[in-house]
Short mmCIF file of C-alpha atoms in Angstrom, two decimals:
data_model
loop_
_atom_site.label_atom_id
_atom_site.label_comp_id
_atom_site.label_asym_id
_atom_site.label_seq_id
_atom_site.Cartn_x
_atom_site.Cartn_y
_atom_site.Cartn_z
CA MET B 1 0.00 0.00 0.00
CA LYS B 2 1.30 3.45 -0.90
CA ASP B 3 2.29 5.64 2.05
CA LYS B 4 -0.10 8.58 1.74
CA THR B 5 1.87 10.70 4.22
CA ASN B 6 5.07 10.27 2.20
CA THR B 7 3.23 10.98 -1.05
CA LYS B 8 1.82 14.18 0.44
CA ASN B 9 5.31 15.22 1.58
CA HIS B 10 6.74 14.43 -1.85
CA ASN B 11 4.03 16.47 -3.55
CA SER B 12 4.78 19.37 -1.24
CA PHE B 13 8.50 19.10 -2.03
CA VAL B 14 7.81 19.15 -5.78
CA ASN B 15 5.25 21.95 -5.61
CA ASN B 16 7.55 24.22 -3.58
CA PHE B 17 10.63 23.46 -5.67
CA LYS B 18 12.28 26.52 -7.25
CA GLU B 19 14.23 25.17 -10.21
CA GLU B 20 17.60 26.91 -10.67
CA LEU B 21 19.40 24.47 -12.98
CA ILE B 22 18.38 21.70 -15.38
CA VAL B 23 20.78 19.00 -16.57
CA LEU B 24 20.03 16.36 -19.23
CA SER B 25 22.02 13.15 -18.88
CA PRO B 26 21.50 10.54 -21.62
CA GLY B 27 21.51 6.80 -21.64
CA ARG B 28 23.86 5.11 -24.05
CA ILE B 29 23.96 2.39 -26.65
CA ASN B 30 26.99 0.40 -27.67
CA PHE B 31 27.13 -0.91 -31.20
CA ILE B 32 29.97 -3.33 -30.56
CA GLY B 33 32.66 -3.94 -27.98
CA GLU B 34 30.95 -5.59 -25.01
CA HIS B 35 32.90 -6.46 -21.85
CA THR B 36 36.03 -5.05 -23.48
CA ASP B 37 36.17 -1.76 -21.58
CA TYR B 38 37.32 -3.21 -18.24
CA ASN B 39 39.90 -5.18 -20.20
CA ASN B 40 41.45 -1.95 -21.56
CA GLY B 41 39.98 -2.65 -24.98
CA PHE B 42 37.98 -0.81 -27.65
CA VAL B 43 34.28 0.10 -27.65
CA LEU B 44 31.93 1.90 -30.05
CA PRO B 45 29.19 3.62 -28.01
CA THR B 46 27.17 6.82 -28.20
CA ALA B 47 24.61 8.66 -26.12
CA ILE B 48 20.93 8.38 -27.06
CA ASP B 49 18.00 10.77 -27.18
CA LYS B 50 16.34 9.37 -24.03
CA LYS B 51 17.64 10.99 -20.88
CA VAL B 52 17.58 11.38 -17.13
CA ILE B 53 16.47 14.93 -16.28
CA PHE B 54 17.86 16.64 -13.18
CA SER B 55 16.45 19.78 -11.59
CA PHE B 56 18.50 21.50 -8.88
CA GLU B 57 17.84 24.20 -6.30
CA LYS B 58 19.92 25.47 -3.39
CA ASN B 59 18.26 25.12 0.00
CA ASN B 60 20.36 27.62 1.98
CA THR B 61 21.83 25.00 4.30
CA GLU B 62 25.45 24.00 4.68
CA THR B 63 25.06 20.23 4.48
CA GLU B 64 21.42 19.11 4.16
CA CYS B 65 20.54 17.41 0.85
CA ASN B 66 17.24 16.10 -0.48
CA VAL B 67 17.00 14.07 -3.70
CA TYR B 68 13.58 12.96 -4.96
CA SER B 69 13.30 10.22 -7.58
CA MET B 70 10.07 10.55 -9.56
CA SER B 71 10.59 7.08 -11.06
CA TYR B 72 10.63 5.39 -7.65
CA ASP B 73 8.51 8.01 -5.85
CA LYS B 74 11.18 7.93 -3.15
CA MET B 75 13.06 10.63 -1.27
CA LEU B 76 16.71 10.35 -0.29
CA ARG B 77 17.78 12.67 2.52
CA PHE B 78 21.38 12.86 3.65
CA ASP B 79 23.95 15.11 5.29
CA LEU B 80 27.19 15.95 3.52
CA GLY B 81 29.01 15.31 6.78
CA ALA B 82 27.73 11.75 7.15
CA ILE B 83 27.83 9.97 3.78
CA LYS B 84 27.72 6.17 3.94
CA VAL B 85 26.64 3.24 1.78
CA SER B 86 22.89 2.62 1.75
CA GLU B 87 21.07 -0.73 1.73
CA ILE B 88 18.84 0.68 -1.06
CA GLU B 89 20.55 0.24 -4.43
CA TRP B 90 19.38 3.36 -6.30
CA GLU B 91 20.48 5.60 -3.43
CA ASN B 92 24.08 4.42 -3.82
CA TYR B 93 24.35 5.88 -7.33
CA ILE B 94 23.71 9.27 -5.70
CA LEU B 95 25.69 8.75 -2.50
CA GLY B 96 28.68 7.29 -4.37
CA VAL B 97 29.01 10.41 -6.52
CA ILE B 98 28.70 12.68 -3.47
CA ASN B 99 31.36 10.63 -1.70
CA GLU B 100 33.76 11.00 -4.64
CA LEU B 101 33.12 14.75 -4.97
CA LEU B 102 33.77 15.28 -1.27
CA LYS B 103 37.20 13.70 -1.69
CA ILE B 104 38.26 16.42 -4.15
CA THR B 105 36.34 19.54 -3.14
CA ASP B 106 35.02 21.32 -0.06
CA ARG B 107 32.69 23.56 -2.06
CA LEU B 108 29.56 21.42 -1.97
CA GLN B 109 26.66 22.80 0.06
CA GLY B 110 23.11 21.79 0.78
CA PHE B 111 20.89 21.30 -2.26
CA ASN B 112 17.59 19.83 -3.40
CA CYS B 113 17.22 17.77 -6.54
CA ILE B 114 14.42 16.15 -8.52
CA ILE B 115 15.28 13.28 -10.87
CA LYS B 116 12.99 12.19 -13.68
CA SER B 117 14.00 9.37 -16.01
CA GLU B 118 12.94 8.57 -19.57
CA LEU B 119 15.18 5.48 -19.54
CA PRO B 120 13.84 1.97 -18.98
CA ILE B 121 15.46 0.47 -15.88
CA GLY B 122 17.46 -2.71 -16.51
CA ALA B 123 17.34 -2.42 -20.29
CA GLY B 124 21.09 -2.19 -20.80
CA VAL B 125 21.05 1.51 -21.79
CA SER B 126 22.99 2.45 -18.67
CA SER B 127 20.51 4.44 -16.64
CA SER B 128 22.97 4.06 -13.76
CA ALA B 129 25.76 5.96 -15.55
CA ALA B 130 23.24 8.61 -16.63
CA ILE B 131 22.29 9.17 -12.99
CA GLU B 132 25.89 9.28 -11.80
CA CYS B 133 27.09 11.58 -14.57
CA GLY B 134 24.06 13.86 -14.48
CA LEU B 135 24.43 14.44 -10.77
CA ALA B 136 28.18 15.02 -11.01
CA TYR B 137 27.77 17.36 -13.99
CA GLY B 138 24.99 19.31 -12.29
CA LEU B 139 26.79 19.78 -8.99
CA ASN B 140 29.95 20.76 -10.87
CA GLU B 141 28.00 23.57 -12.56
CA PHE B 142 25.83 24.46 -9.58
CA PHE B 143 28.70 24.98 -7.17
CA ASN B 144 31.25 26.14 -9.76
CA LEU B 145 33.65 23.30 -8.96
CA LYS B 146 35.45 23.74 -12.30
CA LEU B 147 36.15 20.03 -12.72
CA PRO B 148 36.91 18.96 -16.31
CA LYS B 149 34.51 16.54 -18.01
CA ILE B 150 36.95 13.64 -17.86
CA MET B 151 37.15 13.98 -14.07
CA LEU B 152 33.36 13.75 -13.89
CA VAL B 153 33.53 10.58 -15.99
CA GLU B 154 36.20 9.01 -13.78
CA LEU B 155 34.63 9.90 -10.45
CA SER B 156 31.27 8.55 -11.63
CA GLN B 157 32.95 5.27 -12.53
CA ARG B 158 34.62 5.13 -9.10
CA ALA B 159 31.25 5.77 -7.46
CA GLU B 160 29.86 2.64 -9.11
CA HIS B 161 32.87 0.62 -7.98
CA THR B 162 32.87 1.76 -4.37
CA TYR B 163 29.21 2.32 -3.49
CA VAL B 164 27.25 0.13 -5.94
CA GLY B 165 29.81 -2.66 -6.07
CA THR B 166 29.89 -3.17 -9.83
CA LYS B 167 33.45 -3.02 -11.16
CA CYS B 168 32.38 -1.43 -14.44
CA GLY B 169 34.72 -0.16 -17.12
CA ILE B 170 34.81 3.45 -18.26
CA MET B 171 32.57 3.13 -21.32
CA ASP B 172 29.13 3.94 -19.90
CA GLN B 173 30.16 7.09 -18.10
CA PHE B 174 32.42 8.21 -20.95
CA ALA B 175 29.65 7.84 -23.52
CA SER B 176 27.10 9.57 -21.30
CA VAL B 177 29.29 12.67 -20.88
CA MET B 178 31.51 12.90 -23.95
CA SER B 179 29.16 12.00 -26.82
CA GLU B 180 28.22 14.46 -29.54
CA ASP B 181 25.11 14.68 -31.67
CA GLN B 182 25.05 12.32 -34.69
CA LYS B 183 28.43 10.80 -33.80
CA VAL B 184 29.64 7.51 -32.39
CA ILE B 185 32.78 7.21 -30.28
CA LEU B 186 35.62 4.84 -31.02
CA LEU B 187 37.09 4.77 -27.51
CA ASP B 188 40.37 3.20 -26.50
CA CYS B 189 39.75 2.31 -22.86
CA GLN B 190 43.45 1.79 -22.21
CA ASN B 191 44.34 5.48 -22.51
CA GLN B 192 40.91 7.14 -23.02
CA SER B 193 41.87 8.43 -26.45
CA TYR B 194 38.89 8.58 -28.77
CA THR B 195 37.74 9.36 -32.28
CA LEU B 196 34.32 10.72 -33.22
CA ILE B 197 32.84 9.01 -36.29
CA ASP B 198 29.85 10.26 -38.27
CA ALA B 199 26.85 8.10 -37.41
CA ASP B 200 25.38 7.77 -40.89
CA PHE B 201 23.22 4.64 -40.86
CA GLU B 202 20.80 5.72 -43.60
CA PRO B 203 18.57 3.98 -44.71
CA TYR B 204 18.66 1.97 -41.49
CA LYS B 205 17.23 2.82 -38.09
CA ILE B 206 18.58 1.91 -34.65
CA LEU B 207 15.92 -0.23 -33.00
CA LEU B 208 16.18 -1.38 -29.39
CA LEU B 209 14.10 -4.39 -28.35
CA ASN B 210 13.74 -4.76 -24.59
CA THR B 211 13.33 -8.35 -23.42
CA ASN B 212 11.83 -7.09 -20.14
CA VAL B 213 13.82 -9.80 -18.42
CA ALA B 214 15.37 -8.83 -15.09
CA HIS B 215 19.16 -8.76 -14.74
CA SER B 216 19.03 -11.38 -11.98
CA LEU B 217 22.61 -12.53 -12.63
CA ALA B 218 24.06 -9.42 -14.18
CA SER B 219 25.92 -7.85 -11.25
CA SER B 220 27.42 -11.03 -9.79
CA GLU B 221 28.31 -12.57 -13.15
CA TYR B 222 29.72 -9.27 -14.38
CA ASN B 223 32.25 -9.25 -11.56
CA THR B 224 32.89 -12.97 -12.10
CA ARG B 225 33.76 -12.36 -15.77
CA ARG B 226 36.10 -9.58 -14.76
CA ASN B 227 37.85 -11.89 -12.29
CA GLU B 228 38.14 -14.61 -14.93
CA CYS B 229 39.84 -12.20 -17.31
CA GLU B 230 42.24 -11.15 -14.56
CA GLU B 231 43.08 -14.81 -13.94
CA VAL B 232 44.20 -15.15 -17.56
CA VAL B 233 46.29 -12.00 -17.30
CA THR B 234 47.98 -13.33 -14.16
CA VAL B 235 48.94 -16.57 -15.90
CA VAL B 236 50.18 -14.97 -19.12
CA SER B 237 52.06 -12.18 -17.35
CA SER B 238 54.11 -14.76 -15.46
CA GLN B 239 55.90 -15.36 -18.77
CA TYR B 240 55.24 -12.05 -20.57
CA LYS B 241 56.20 -9.41 -18.02
CA LYS B 242 54.75 -6.47 -19.97
CA VAL B 243 51.23 -7.90 -19.98
CA ARG B 244 48.92 -5.82 -17.76
CA SER B 245 45.52 -6.64 -19.27
CA LEU B 246 43.92 -8.72 -22.03
CA ARG B 247 44.60 -5.77 -24.32
CA ASP B 248 48.27 -6.77 -24.22
CA ILE B 249 47.58 -10.37 -25.25
CA ASN B 250 47.10 -11.58 -28.83
CA LYS B 251 45.73 -14.93 -29.99
CA LYS B 252 49.20 -16.39 -30.63
CA MET B 253 50.25 -15.64 -27.05
CA LEU B 254 47.00 -16.99 -25.64
CA ASN B 255 47.36 -20.24 -27.59
CA GLU B 256 50.66 -20.88 -25.80
CA PHE B 257 48.69 -21.23 -22.56
CA ARG B 258 45.83 -23.33 -23.92
CA ASP B 259 46.89 -26.39 -21.91
CA VAL B 260 47.59 -24.32 -18.79
CA ILE B 261 44.28 -22.53 -18.33
CA SER B 262 40.77 -23.98 -18.34
CA THR B 263 38.61 -24.07 -21.45
CA THR B 264 36.33 -21.52 -19.81
CA LEU B 265 39.15 -19.05 -19.22
CA PHE B 266 40.47 -19.62 -22.74
CA ASP B 267 37.03 -18.86 -24.18
CA ARG B 268 36.63 -15.71 -22.09
CA ALA B 269 39.99 -14.31 -23.20
CA SER B 270 39.46 -15.37 -26.83
CA PHE B 271 36.19 -13.48 -26.95
CA VAL B 272 37.74 -10.25 -25.65
CA ILE B 273 40.70 -10.44 -28.05
CA GLU B 274 38.39 -11.13 -31.01
CA GLU B 275 35.88 -8.50 -29.92
CA ASN B 276 38.56 -5.81 -29.88
CA GLU B 277 39.40 -6.65 -33.48
CA ARG B 278 35.71 -6.55 -34.40
CA VAL B 279 35.37 -3.05 -32.95
CA LEU B 280 38.24 -1.77 -35.07
CA GLN B 281 36.82 -3.43 -38.18
CA ALA B 282 33.35 -2.05 -37.46
CA SER B 283 34.63 1.50 -37.03
CA GLU B 284 36.42 1.29 -40.39
CA SER B 285 33.29 -0.13 -42.02
CA LEU B 286 31.20 2.73 -40.65
CA LYS B 287 33.66 5.33 -41.92
CA LYS B 288 33.46 3.80 -45.40
CA GLY B 289 29.69 3.30 -45.40
CA GLY B 290 30.04 -0.48 -45.26
CA LEU B 291 26.91 -1.05 -43.22
CA LYS B 292 26.38 -4.68 -44.28
CA ARG B 293 29.83 -5.59 -42.95
CA PHE B 294 29.11 -3.53 -39.83
CA GLY B 295 25.97 -5.62 -39.26
CA GLU B 296 27.82 -8.90 -39.80
CA LEU B 297 30.26 -7.92 -37.07
CA MET B 298 27.34 -7.21 -34.71
CA TYR B 299 26.07 -10.75 -35.25
CA GLN B 300 29.54 -12.16 -34.65
CA SER B 301 29.74 -10.17 -31.44
CA HIS B 302 26.49 -11.67 -30.19
CA ARG B 303 27.56 -15.23 -30.93
CA GLY B 304 30.76 -14.64 -29.01
CA LEU B 305 28.83 -13.24 -26.05
CA GLN B 306 26.46 -16.20 -26.26
CA HIS B 307 28.95 -19.05 -26.58
CA GLN B 308 32.37 -17.82 -25.41
CA TYR B 309 31.58 -15.22 -22.77
CA GLU B 310 28.26 -16.84 -21.78
CA VAL B 311 26.40 -13.71 -20.73
CA SER B 312 23.37 -14.00 -23.00
CA CYS B 313 20.03 -15.65 -22.21
CA GLU B 314 17.37 -17.48 -24.19
CA GLU B 315 15.24 -14.36 -24.67
CA LEU B 316 18.13 -12.37 -26.14
CA ASP B 317 19.17 -15.29 -28.34
CA PHE B 318 15.59 -15.69 -29.58
CA LEU B 319 15.46 -12.06 -30.71
CA VAL B 320 18.81 -12.25 -32.48
CA ASN B 321 17.85 -15.55 -34.15
CA PHE B 322 14.52 -14.06 -35.25
CA SER B 323 16.26 -11.07 -36.83
CA GLU B 324 18.53 -13.31 -38.91
CA ASN B 325 15.48 -14.56 -40.80
CA ASN B 326 14.61 -11.05 -42.00
CA ASP B 327 16.75 -9.52 -44.72
CA GLN B 328 15.66 -6.01 -43.66
CA VAL B 329 17.67 -6.40 -40.44
CA ILE B 330 21.38 -6.22 -41.23
CA GLY B 331 22.74 -6.48 -37.67
CA SER B 332 21.59 -7.50 -34.21
CA ARG B 333 23.17 -8.38 -30.88
CA MET B 334 22.63 -8.25 -27.15
CA MET B 335 23.78 -5.04 -25.51
CA GLY B 336 24.94 -4.37 -21.97
CA GLY B 337 26.10 -6.61 -19.15
CA GLY B 338 23.89 -9.50 -20.20
CA PHE B 339 21.24 -11.88 -18.81
CA GLY B 340 18.45 -9.62 -20.06
CA GLY B 341 18.05 -6.08 -21.27
CA CYS B 342 17.98 -5.08 -24.94
CA THR B 343 19.09 -6.19 -28.32
CA ILE B 344 20.33 -3.44 -30.61
CA ASN B 345 19.24 -3.84 -34.23
CA LEU B 346 19.93 -2.09 -37.52
CA ILE B 347 16.72 -2.31 -39.52
CA HIS B 348 15.62 -0.73 -42.81
CA LYS B 349 13.46 2.30 -42.06
CA ASP B 350 10.64 1.06 -44.34
CA ASN B 351 10.32 -2.23 -42.48
CA VAL B 352 10.21 -1.14 -38.83
CA ASN B 353 6.46 -1.37 -38.25
CA ASP B 354 5.97 -4.71 -39.99
CA TYR B 355 8.96 -6.18 -38.21
CA LEU B 356 7.75 -5.02 -34.81
CA LEU B 357 4.36 -6.63 -35.33
CA ALA B 358 6.01 -9.93 -36.23
CA VAL B 359 8.67 -10.01 -33.53
CA GLU B 360 6.31 -8.87 -30.77
CA LYS B 361 3.89 -11.68 -31.60
CA ALA B 362 6.62 -14.30 -31.85
CA TYR B 363 8.20 -13.21 -28.56
CA LYS B 364 4.85 -13.19 -26.77
CA ASP B 365 4.02 -16.64 -28.12
CA GLN B 366 7.40 -18.01 -27.06
CA PHE B 367 7.81 -16.48 -23.58
CA ASP B 368 4.43 -14.94 -22.69
CA ILE B 369 6.25 -11.64 -22.13
CA ASP B 370 5.37 -8.34 -23.79
CA LEU B 371 8.27 -7.01 -25.84
CA THR B 372 8.85 -3.26 -25.71
CA SER B 373 10.86 -1.22 -28.16
CA PHE B 374 12.05 2.19 -29.20
CA ILE B 375 13.90 3.81 -32.06
CA THR B 376 16.82 5.97 -31.03
CA VAL B 377 19.49 8.19 -32.58
CA PRO B 378 23.05 9.14 -31.58
CA SER B 379 22.80 12.24 -29.42
CA GLN B 380 24.55 14.87 -27.34
CA GLY B 381 26.15 13.84 -24.05
CA THR B 382 25.31 15.29 -20.63
CA SER B 383 24.48 18.96 -21.00
CA ILE B 384 22.50 21.98 -19.85
CA PRO B 385 19.61 22.71 -22.25
#
């Protein structure tokens, strides 16, 4: 039952709110390069046109902060002098950022904030990074902290490590902040160098299909995969002293240790090494307008995630398999940490409606789950409108 007293208090908070700053923080898609970022590899993401919207006001206190989530209809109240990890997951995305900011500045003061999200939770479009980066960006502007964008990216990533407990790579936060309209980012996660590439997918549209399957294994298995990759690095670096990550290992080197490491570890490392090469090939294909090849690489990426990295699920595989039977879809793969969320698809603009009718019916018949979807476009990163 809904707490009527809390709802009344929340309504009062919203009605009396005097908006002084708005920040738009987008979700992100990643065309190819999954689970490569925490292995110092390559990724090809961009921000999307669906966003988390932050409204800020000062409350004339030194340390009192109030953050209201419209999506959850929940209020988070905290004191800047007593930040600690919460037992409620969504609160830690906020508290983690505050904790990181307090390590590098003493200029934060009391504030109120309202958060409204257009992003589906758990769909693999990184609503978590959008929350972290939007809050960091807004407070940086609001209190004139003068922190460069890359610092906001890095502290948001650290917040997810320390307060949420997911040892994510840099991609989600980087894409959320650094993206530009109608561009994709070829990002080298080893040194954070990047190239902006024109996102010309005409005549194809970017279609996201949300399985609406919960990420029940995503967080624990994500960290497990990271540990497995580190195991391989430990073994290979015992002989190759310059190896610091899977980025430093090629297939020839890995094959030397095939009888030393388990088949599982060999498959994990093989996927990452091959995926890095696919990202580079895909970026070149996009530059040259080779969209069919780009799509083929997306399919290859999914099969690697399905069979070598083992982070897919039957719902995701069903959607990718279904797309392969339609010549109007030139590329499809799972996107995000895995075990649910979205597939990203490149589909001819004239076929979107017919395809949706067919895939929604097939998915419902197979799993008795309603499929949801949206078309998106590469968009501007976190910004003030």
